[in-house]
Short mmCIF file of C-alpha atoms in Angstrom, two decimals:
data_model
loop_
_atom_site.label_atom_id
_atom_site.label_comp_id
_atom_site.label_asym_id
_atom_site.label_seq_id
_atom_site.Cartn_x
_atom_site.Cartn_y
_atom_site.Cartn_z
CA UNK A 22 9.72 9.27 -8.71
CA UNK A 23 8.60 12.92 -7.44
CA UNK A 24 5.23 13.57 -6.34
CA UNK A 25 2.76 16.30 -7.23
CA UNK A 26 4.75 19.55 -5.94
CA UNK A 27 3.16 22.28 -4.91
CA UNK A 28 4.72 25.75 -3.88
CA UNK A 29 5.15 27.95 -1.35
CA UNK A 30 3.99 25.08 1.36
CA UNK A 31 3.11 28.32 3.76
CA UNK A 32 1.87 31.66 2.21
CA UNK A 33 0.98 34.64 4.90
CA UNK A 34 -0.93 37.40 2.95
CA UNK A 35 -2.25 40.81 3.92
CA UNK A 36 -6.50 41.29 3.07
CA UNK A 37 -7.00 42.51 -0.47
CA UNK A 38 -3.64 41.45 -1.76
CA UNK A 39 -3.39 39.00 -4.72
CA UNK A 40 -1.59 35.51 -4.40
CA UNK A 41 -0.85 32.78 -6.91
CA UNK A 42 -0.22 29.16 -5.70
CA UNK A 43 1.22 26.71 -7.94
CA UNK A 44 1.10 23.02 -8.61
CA UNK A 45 3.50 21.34 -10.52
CA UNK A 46 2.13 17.35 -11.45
CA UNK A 47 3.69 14.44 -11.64
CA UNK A 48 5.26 14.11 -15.27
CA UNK A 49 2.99 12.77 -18.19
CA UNK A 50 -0.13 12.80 -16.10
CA UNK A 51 -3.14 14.65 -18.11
CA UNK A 52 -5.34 15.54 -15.54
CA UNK A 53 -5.36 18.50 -12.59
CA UNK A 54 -7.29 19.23 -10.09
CA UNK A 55 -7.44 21.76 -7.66
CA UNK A 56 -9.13 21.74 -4.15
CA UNK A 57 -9.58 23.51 -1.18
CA UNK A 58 -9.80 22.06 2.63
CA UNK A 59 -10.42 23.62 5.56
CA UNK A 60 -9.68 22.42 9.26
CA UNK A 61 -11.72 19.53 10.36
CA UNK A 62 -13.76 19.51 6.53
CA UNK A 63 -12.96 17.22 3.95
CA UNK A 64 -11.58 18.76 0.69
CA UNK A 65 -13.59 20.89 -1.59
CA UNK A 66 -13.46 21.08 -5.29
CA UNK A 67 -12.81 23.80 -6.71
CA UNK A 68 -11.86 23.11 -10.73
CA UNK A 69 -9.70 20.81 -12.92
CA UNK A 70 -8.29 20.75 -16.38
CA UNK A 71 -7.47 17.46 -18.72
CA UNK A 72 -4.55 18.91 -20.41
CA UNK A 73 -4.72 22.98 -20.55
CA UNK A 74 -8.66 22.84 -21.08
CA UNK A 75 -10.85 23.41 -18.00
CA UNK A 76 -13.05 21.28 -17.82
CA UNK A 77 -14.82 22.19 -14.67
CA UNK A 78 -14.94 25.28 -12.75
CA UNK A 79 -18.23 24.96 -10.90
CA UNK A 80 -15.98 24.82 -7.64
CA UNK A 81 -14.81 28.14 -7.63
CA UNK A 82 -16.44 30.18 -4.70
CA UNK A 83 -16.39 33.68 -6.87
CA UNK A 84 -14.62 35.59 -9.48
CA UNK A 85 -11.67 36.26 -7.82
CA UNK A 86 -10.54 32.57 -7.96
CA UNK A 87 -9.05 31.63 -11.73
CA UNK A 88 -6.88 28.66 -12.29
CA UNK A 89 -4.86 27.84 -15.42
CA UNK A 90 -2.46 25.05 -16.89
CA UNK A 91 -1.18 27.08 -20.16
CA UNK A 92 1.06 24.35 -21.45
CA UNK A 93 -1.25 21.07 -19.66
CA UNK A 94 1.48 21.06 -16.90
CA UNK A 95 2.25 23.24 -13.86
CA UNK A 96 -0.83 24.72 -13.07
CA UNK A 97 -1.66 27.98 -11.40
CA UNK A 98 -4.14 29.06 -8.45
CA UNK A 99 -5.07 32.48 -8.53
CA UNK A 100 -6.72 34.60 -5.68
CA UNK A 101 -7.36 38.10 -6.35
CA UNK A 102 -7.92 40.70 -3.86
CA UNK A 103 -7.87 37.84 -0.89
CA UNK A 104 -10.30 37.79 2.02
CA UNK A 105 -9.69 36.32 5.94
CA UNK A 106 -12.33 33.58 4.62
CA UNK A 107 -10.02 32.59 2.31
CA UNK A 108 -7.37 30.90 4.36
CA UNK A 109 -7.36 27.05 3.90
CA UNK A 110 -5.25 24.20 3.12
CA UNK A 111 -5.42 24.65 -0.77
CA UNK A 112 -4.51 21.15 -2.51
CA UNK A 113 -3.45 19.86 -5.97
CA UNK A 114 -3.82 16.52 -7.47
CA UNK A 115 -2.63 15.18 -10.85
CA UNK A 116 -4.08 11.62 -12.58
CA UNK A 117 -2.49 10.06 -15.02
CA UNK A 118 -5.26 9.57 -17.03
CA UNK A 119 -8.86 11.57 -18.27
CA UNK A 120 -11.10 8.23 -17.00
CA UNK A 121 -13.01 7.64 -14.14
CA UNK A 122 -10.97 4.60 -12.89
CA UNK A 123 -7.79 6.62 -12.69
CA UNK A 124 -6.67 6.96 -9.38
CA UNK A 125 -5.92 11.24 -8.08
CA UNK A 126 -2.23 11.36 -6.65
CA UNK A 127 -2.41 14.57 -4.04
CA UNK A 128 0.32 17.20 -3.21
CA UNK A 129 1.07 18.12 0.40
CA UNK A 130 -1.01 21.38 -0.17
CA UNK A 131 0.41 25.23 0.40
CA UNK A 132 -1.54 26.64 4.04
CA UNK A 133 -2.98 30.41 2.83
CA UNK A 134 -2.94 32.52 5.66
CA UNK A 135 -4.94 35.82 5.12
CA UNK A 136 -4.76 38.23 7.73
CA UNK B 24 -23.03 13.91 -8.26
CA UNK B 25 -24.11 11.14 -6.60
CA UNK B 26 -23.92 10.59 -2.55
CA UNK B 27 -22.45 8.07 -0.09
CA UNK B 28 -23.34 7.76 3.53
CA UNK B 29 -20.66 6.69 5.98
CA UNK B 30 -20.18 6.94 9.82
CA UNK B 31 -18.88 9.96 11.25
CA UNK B 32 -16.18 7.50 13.23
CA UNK B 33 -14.82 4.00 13.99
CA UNK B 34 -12.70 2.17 16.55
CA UNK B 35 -10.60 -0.82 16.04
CA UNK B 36 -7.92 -2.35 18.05
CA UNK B 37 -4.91 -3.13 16.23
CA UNK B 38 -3.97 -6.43 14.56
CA UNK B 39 -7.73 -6.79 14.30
CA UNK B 40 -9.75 -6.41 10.91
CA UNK B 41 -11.70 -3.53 10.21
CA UNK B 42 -14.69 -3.44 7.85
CA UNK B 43 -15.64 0.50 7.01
CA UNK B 44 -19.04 0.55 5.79
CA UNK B 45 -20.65 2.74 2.77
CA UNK B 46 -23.72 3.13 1.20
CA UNK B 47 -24.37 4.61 -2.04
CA UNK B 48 -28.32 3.84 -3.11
CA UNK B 49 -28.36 6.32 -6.28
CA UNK B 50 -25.33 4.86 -7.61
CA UNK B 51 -25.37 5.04 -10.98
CA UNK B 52 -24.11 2.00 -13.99
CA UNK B 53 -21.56 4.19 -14.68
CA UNK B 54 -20.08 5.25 -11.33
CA UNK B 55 -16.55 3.84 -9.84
CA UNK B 56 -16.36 3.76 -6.02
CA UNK B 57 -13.47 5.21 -5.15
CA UNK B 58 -11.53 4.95 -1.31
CA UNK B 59 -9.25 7.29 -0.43
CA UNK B 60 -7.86 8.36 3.16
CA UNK B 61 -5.92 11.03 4.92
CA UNK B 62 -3.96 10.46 7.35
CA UNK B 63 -3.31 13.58 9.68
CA UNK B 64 -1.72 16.81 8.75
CA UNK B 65 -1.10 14.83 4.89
CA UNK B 66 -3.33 14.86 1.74
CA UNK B 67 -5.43 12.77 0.71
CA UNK B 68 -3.96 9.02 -0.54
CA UNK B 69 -5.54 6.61 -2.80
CA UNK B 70 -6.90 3.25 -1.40
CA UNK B 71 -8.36 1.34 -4.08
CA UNK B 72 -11.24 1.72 -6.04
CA UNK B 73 -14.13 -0.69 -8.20
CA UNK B 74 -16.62 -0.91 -10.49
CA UNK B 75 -18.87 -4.18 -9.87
CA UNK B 76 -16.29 -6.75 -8.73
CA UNK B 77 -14.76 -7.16 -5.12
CA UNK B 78 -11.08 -5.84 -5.41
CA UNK B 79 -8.05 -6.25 -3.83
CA UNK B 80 -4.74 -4.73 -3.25
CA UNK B 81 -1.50 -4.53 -1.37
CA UNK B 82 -3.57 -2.14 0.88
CA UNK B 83 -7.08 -3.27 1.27
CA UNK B 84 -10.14 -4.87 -0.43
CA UNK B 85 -13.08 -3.87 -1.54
CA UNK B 86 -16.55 -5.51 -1.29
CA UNK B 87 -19.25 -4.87 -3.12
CA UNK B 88 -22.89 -5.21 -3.17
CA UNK B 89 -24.79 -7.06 -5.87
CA UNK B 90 -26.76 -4.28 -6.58
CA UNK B 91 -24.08 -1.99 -6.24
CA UNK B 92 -26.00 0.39 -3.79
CA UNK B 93 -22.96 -0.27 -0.82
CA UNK B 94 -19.65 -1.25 0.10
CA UNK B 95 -17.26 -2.12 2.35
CA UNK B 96 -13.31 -1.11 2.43
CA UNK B 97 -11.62 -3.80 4.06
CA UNK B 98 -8.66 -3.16 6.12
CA UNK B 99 -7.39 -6.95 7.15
CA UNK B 100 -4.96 -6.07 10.38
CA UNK B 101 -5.35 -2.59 11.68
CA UNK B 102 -2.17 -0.73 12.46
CA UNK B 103 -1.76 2.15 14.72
CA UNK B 104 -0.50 3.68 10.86
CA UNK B 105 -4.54 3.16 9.76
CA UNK B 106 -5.49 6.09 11.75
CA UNK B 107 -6.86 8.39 9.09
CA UNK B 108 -10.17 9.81 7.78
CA UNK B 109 -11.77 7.31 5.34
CA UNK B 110 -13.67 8.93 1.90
CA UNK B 111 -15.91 6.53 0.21
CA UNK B 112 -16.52 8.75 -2.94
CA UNK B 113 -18.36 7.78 -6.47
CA UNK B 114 -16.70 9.26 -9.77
CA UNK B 115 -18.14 8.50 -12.99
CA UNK B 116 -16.78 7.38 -15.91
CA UNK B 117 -18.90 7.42 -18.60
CA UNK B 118 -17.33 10.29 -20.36
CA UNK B 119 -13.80 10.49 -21.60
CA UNK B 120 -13.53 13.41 -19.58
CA UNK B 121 -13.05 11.69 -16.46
CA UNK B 122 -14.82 13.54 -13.27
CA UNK B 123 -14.09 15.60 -10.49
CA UNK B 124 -14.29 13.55 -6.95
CA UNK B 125 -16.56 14.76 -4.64
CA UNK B 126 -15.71 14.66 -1.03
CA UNK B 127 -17.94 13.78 2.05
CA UNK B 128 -17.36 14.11 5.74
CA UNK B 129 -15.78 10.36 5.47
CA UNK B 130 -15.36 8.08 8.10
CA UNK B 131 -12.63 9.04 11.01
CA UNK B 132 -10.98 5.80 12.25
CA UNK B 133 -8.92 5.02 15.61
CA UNK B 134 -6.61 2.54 15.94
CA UNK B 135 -6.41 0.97 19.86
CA UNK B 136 -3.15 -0.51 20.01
#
């Protein structure tokens, strides 16, 4: 069946400009999360949601990151007024399940270039 | 969160067993180990993942300590395809709410053929 999707895979964006990255999961699964990798580093939470509660935010670098799953499916990354530090490999992963046993399935990421 | 400690890198030849080591000596009675690895320029996959029990799967096993404080993912014939970066990570279940996995440095491994 289809994987976690995530869209645009490649996203080139001027400093200050806002983008919005989105994740659509793997049908039925309840949980999102979103993380952030950069070359050579392993990935970095950021925040995840069981169904469209966030749960966890304490990843998020500032106030210009937000995430949301309105309906507890497709889930959106948003960066506001972007920054060079910004670009990274930003990843999704769904799980079909709230508990700790349940296994994260992980998207091939969108690359956000900031120049 | 609770921290593992792995090494930075392995080798293995291939067709050979390799035994990726990881300790985890604040674990608590609650916490799953989880193994997950990424293979280059791909996200991170699922490996396999217990609670007290030695596991195994179509893709590995899992050994762990008595005490719980390390482990050891066991890949049983190395393939060039095993070349990845290995995450031993803890996630705890004892809420409903499931938990966020943390993320280390992992464990890079190279295949010899």
């Amino acid at each position: 069946g289809a994987g976690v999707s995530q869209s645009p895979r490649y996203k080139v964006t001027k400093r200050g400009q806002d983008v919005a990255l989105r994740c659509d999961p793997i049908s039925g699964h309840v949980s999102l999360y979103w993380y952030r990798q950069a070359l050579g580093q392993g990935p970095e939470f950021l925040t995840y949601f069981n169904y469209e509660a966030q749960q966890d935010k304490s990843g998020l670098p500032n106030d210009r990151f937000s995430a949301e799953r309105p309906e507890g499916s497709i889930s959106t990354l948003t960066i506001q007024r972007t920054e060079q530090r910004d670009s990274a490999m930003y990843r999704c992963a769904s799980s079909p399940e709230r508990a700790g046993n349940s296994p994260l399935h992980f998207g091939n990421g969108t690359r956000l270039t900031v120049t | 969160d609770a921290k593992t400690t792995q090494p930075n890198s392995m080798e293995s030849n291939e067709e050979e067993p390799v035994h990726l080591p990881c300790n985890h000596s604040t674990i608590s009675g609650t916490d799953y180990i989880h193994w997950y690895r990424q293979l280059p320029s791909q996200g991170p996959e699922y490996v396999i993942h217990g609670l007290t029990s030695n596991v195994n799967n179509r893709m590995a096993s899992l050994a762990i300590a008595e005490d719980r404080k390390s482990s050891t993912l066991i890949l049983h014939r190395a393939t060039l395809r095993d070349a990845a970066v290995y995450y031993c990570i803890l996630r705890d279940s004892w809420s409903n709410q499931g938990g966020k996995l943390i993320f280390g440095q992992g464990t890079e491994l190279s295949v010899k053929p």
